[in-house]
C-alpha positions as a LaTeX table, in Angstrom:
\begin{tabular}{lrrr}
\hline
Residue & $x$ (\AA) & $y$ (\AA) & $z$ (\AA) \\
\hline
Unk1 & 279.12 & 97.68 & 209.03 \\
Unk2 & 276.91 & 95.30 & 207.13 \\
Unk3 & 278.14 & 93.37 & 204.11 \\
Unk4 & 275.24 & 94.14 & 201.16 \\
Unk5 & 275.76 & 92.36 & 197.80 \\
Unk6 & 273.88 & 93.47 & 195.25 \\
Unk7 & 272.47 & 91.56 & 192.30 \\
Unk8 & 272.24 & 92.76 & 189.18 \\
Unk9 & 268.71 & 91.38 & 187.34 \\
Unk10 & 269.25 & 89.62 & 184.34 \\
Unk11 & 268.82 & 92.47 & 181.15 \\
Unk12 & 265.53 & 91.70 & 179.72 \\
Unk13 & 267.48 & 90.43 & 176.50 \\
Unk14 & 269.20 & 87.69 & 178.35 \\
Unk15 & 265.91 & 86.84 & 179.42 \\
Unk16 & 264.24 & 86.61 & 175.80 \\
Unk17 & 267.68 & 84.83 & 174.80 \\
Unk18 & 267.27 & 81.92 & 177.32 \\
Unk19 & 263.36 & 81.70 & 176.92 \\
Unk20 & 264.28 & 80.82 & 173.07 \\
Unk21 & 266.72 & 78.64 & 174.12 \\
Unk22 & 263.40 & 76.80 & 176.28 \\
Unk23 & 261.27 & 76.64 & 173.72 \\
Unk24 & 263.41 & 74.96 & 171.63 \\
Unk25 & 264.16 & 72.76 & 174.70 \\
Unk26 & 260.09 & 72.30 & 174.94 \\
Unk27 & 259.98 & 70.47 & 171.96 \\
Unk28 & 261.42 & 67.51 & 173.35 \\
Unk29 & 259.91 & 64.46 & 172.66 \\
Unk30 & 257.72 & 66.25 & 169.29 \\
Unk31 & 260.79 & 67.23 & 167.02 \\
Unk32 & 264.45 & 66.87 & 166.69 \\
Unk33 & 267.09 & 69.48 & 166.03 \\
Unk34 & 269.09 & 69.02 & 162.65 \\
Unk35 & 272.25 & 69.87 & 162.41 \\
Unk36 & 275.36 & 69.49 & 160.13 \\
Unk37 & 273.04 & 66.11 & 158.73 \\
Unk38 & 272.89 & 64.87 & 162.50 \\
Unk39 & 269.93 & 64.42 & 164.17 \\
Unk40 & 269.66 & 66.30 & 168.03 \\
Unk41 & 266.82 & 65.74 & 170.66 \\
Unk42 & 265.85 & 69.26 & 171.87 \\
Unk43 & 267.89 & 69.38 & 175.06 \\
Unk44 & 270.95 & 68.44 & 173.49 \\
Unk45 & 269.95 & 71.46 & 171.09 \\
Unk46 & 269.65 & 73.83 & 173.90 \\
Unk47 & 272.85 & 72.90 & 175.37 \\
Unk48 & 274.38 & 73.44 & 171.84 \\
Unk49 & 272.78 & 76.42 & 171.41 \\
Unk50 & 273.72 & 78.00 & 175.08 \\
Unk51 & 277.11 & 77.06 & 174.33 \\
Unk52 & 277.05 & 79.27 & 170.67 \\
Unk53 & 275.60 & 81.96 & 172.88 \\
Unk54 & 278.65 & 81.82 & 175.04 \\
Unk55 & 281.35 & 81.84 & 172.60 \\
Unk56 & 279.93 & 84.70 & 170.60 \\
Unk57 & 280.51 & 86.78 & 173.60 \\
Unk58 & 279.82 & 90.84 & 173.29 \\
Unk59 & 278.35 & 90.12 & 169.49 \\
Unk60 & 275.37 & 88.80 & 170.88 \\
Unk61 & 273.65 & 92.25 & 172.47 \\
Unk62 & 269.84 & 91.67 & 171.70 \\
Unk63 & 267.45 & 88.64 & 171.03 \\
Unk64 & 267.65 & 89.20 & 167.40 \\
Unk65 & 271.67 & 89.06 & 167.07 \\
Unk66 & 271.41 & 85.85 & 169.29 \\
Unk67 & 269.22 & 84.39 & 166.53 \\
Unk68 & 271.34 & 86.21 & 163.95 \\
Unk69 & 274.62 & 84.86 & 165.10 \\
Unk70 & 273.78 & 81.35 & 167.08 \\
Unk71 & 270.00 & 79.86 & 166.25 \\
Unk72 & 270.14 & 80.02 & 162.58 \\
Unk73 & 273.16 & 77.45 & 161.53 \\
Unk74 & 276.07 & 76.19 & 161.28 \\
Unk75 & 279.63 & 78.25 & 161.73 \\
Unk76 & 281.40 & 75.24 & 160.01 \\
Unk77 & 279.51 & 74.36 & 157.29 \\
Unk78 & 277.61 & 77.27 & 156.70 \\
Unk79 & 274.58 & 74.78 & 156.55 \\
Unk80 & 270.89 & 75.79 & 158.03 \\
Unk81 & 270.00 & 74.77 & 161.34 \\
Unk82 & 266.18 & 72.87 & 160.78 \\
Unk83 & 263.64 & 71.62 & 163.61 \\
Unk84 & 262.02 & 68.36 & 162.11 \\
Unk85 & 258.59 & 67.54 & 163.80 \\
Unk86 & 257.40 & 64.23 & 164.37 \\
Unk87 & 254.53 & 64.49 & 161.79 \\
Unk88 & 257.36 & 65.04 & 159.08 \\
Unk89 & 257.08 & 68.54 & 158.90 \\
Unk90 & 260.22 & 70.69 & 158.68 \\
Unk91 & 261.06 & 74.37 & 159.35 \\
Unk92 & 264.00 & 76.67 & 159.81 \\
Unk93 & 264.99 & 76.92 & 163.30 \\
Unk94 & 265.79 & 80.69 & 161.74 \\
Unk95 & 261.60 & 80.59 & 161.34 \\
Unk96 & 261.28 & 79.05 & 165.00 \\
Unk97 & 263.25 & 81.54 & 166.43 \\
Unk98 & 262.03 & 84.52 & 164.42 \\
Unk99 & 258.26 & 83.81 & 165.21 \\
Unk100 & 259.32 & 82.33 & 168.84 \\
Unk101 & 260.48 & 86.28 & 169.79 \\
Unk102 & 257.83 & 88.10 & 167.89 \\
Unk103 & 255.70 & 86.36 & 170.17 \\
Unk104 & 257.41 & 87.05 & 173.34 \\
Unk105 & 257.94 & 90.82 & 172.15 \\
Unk106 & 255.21 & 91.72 & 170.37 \\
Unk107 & 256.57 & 95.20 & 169.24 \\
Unk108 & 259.20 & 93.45 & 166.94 \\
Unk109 & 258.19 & 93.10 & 163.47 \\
\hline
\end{tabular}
């Protein structure tokens, strides 16, 4: 009898998790990721951010409680994450997020 291993897709919030996660990544080389008054290029924000995602285990059930819980700052200082673009301009990466998803799911408001 045949072996058959079956693989489960990923749930379609992991997906909108990790295509957040890459469009913060996209930004690399137009802004940098602030955080705790450190400056971040956007893959080492990604990586940061993954590794949030991963210690916040079963809290983390939608797209929104990834922003909730990970994208929008820091655990330790309680400080707001911020993307800083290279023209000067500066927004929440709360913001990003927020308007990132709305655009991937368009039924969130």
């Amino acid at each position: 009898m045949p072996i058959v291993l079956l693989v489960q897709a990923p749930a379609p919030e992991t997906q909108k998790i990790e295509a957040l996660i890459k469009a913060i990544e996209a930004l690399q080389g137009q802004a940098l990721f602030l955080r705790n008054g450190s400056e971040h290029d956007a893959k080492a924000a990604g990586d940061h951010l993954r590794l949030k995602w991963k210690n916040a285990g079963k809290r983390v059930q939608s797209a929104a409680d990834f922003i909730r819980y990970c994208g929008t700052g820091s655990s330790l200082s309680g400080q707001p994450y911020r993307i800083r673009y290279k023209d000067g301009r500066e927004v929440t990466s709360a913001d990003f997020l927020w308007t990132e998803l709305k655009r991937l799911d368009p039924s969130i408001k």
